[in-house]
């Protein structure tokens, strides 16, 4: 389903494991508790998408737009977010074990109460000084 137009679609609880959704438009889609493990979302538009409680284990989200996406309580174990836009995304209470954020924009992303998030995971992310976490909003470097 390369470049599929699924904006606003209600796919709650769907099993899309290992789907190929590269460049798909899923903006404003409802994927609550969907199984998206090992799914390819390279270059996909997931802005304002509801992914609460979804399984994105080992999902490939390189260059994806997740601006203001709701990823709280999601399983993001080993997900790849290289060069993704996660600005203002909500990742609160999600499992972020071994996820990769290299060159991802995490400005104002909410990582509060995220499970298994190691500071090293965000070392290559852009705007991580503006991300929110358990210690509150981090101040930008002078």
PDB file of C-alpha atoms in Angstrom, residues 31-34 50-57 69-77 90-96 110-115:
ATOM      1  CA  UNK A  31      -4.842   3.327  15.106  1.00  0.00           C
ATOM      2  CA  UNK A  32      -5.647   2.794  18.786  1.00  0.00           C
ATOM      3  CA  UNK A  33      -4.181  -0.540  19.992  1.00  0.00           C
ATOM      4  CA  UNK A  34      -3.320  -1.622  16.429  1.00  0.00           C
ATOM      5  CA  UNK A  50      -3.752   8.300  17.404  1.00  0.00           C
ATOM      6  CA  UNK A  51      -1.394   5.394  18.083  1.00  0.00           C
ATOM      7  CA  UNK A  52      -2.219   5.056  21.773  1.00  0.00           C
ATOM      8  CA  UNK A  53      -1.499   1.537  23.025  1.00  0.00           C
ATOM      9  CA  UNK A  54      -0.340   0.358  19.594  1.00  0.00           C
ATOM     10  CA  UNK A  55       2.406  -2.184  19.050  1.00  0.00           C
ATOM     11  CA  UNK A  56       5.135  -0.583  16.924  1.00  0.00           C
ATOM     12  CA  UNK A  57       7.857  -3.019  17.946  1.00  0.00           C
ATOM     13  CA  UNK A  69       1.087  12.134  17.110  1.00  0.00           C
ATOM     14  CA  UNK A  70      -0.250  10.340  20.166  1.00  0.00           C
ATOM     15  CA  UNK A  71       2.057   7.414  20.976  1.00  0.00           C
ATOM     16  CA  UNK A  72       1.359   7.152  24.696  1.00  0.00           C
ATOM     17  CA  UNK A  73       1.355   3.624  26.132  1.00  0.00           C
ATOM     18  CA  UNK A  74       2.663   2.292  22.802  1.00  0.00           C
ATOM     19  CA  UNK A  75       5.289  -0.424  22.484  1.00  0.00           C
ATOM     20  CA  UNK A  76       8.149   1.234  20.566  1.00  0.00           C
ATOM     21  CA  UNK A  77      10.756  -1.422  21.365  1.00  0.00           C
ATOM     22  CA  UNK A  90       3.200  12.377  23.012  1.00  0.00           C
ATOM     23  CA  UNK A  91       5.271   9.328  23.969  1.00  0.00           C
ATOM     24  CA  UNK A  92       4.281   9.355  27.652  1.00  0.00           C
ATOM     25  CA  UNK A  93       4.166   5.958  29.346  1.00  0.00           C
ATOM     26  CA  UNK A  94       5.390   4.202  26.197  1.00  0.00           C
ATOM     27  CA  UNK A  95       8.002   1.438  26.085  1.00  0.00           C
ATOM     28  CA  UNK A  96      11.035   2.827  24.243  1.00  0.00           C
ATOM     29  CA  UNK A 110       6.673  14.334  25.704  1.00  0.00           C
ATOM     30  CA  UNK A 111       8.782  11.428  26.984  1.00  0.00           C
ATOM     31  CA  UNK A 112       7.404  11.620  30.544  1.00  0.00           C
ATOM     32  CA  UNK A 113       7.228   8.264  32.320  1.00  0.00           C
ATOM     33  CA  UNK A 114       8.599   6.513  29.227  1.00  0.00           C
ATOM     34  CA  UNK A 115       9.833   3.026  30.044  1.00  0.00           C
TER      35      UNK A 115
END
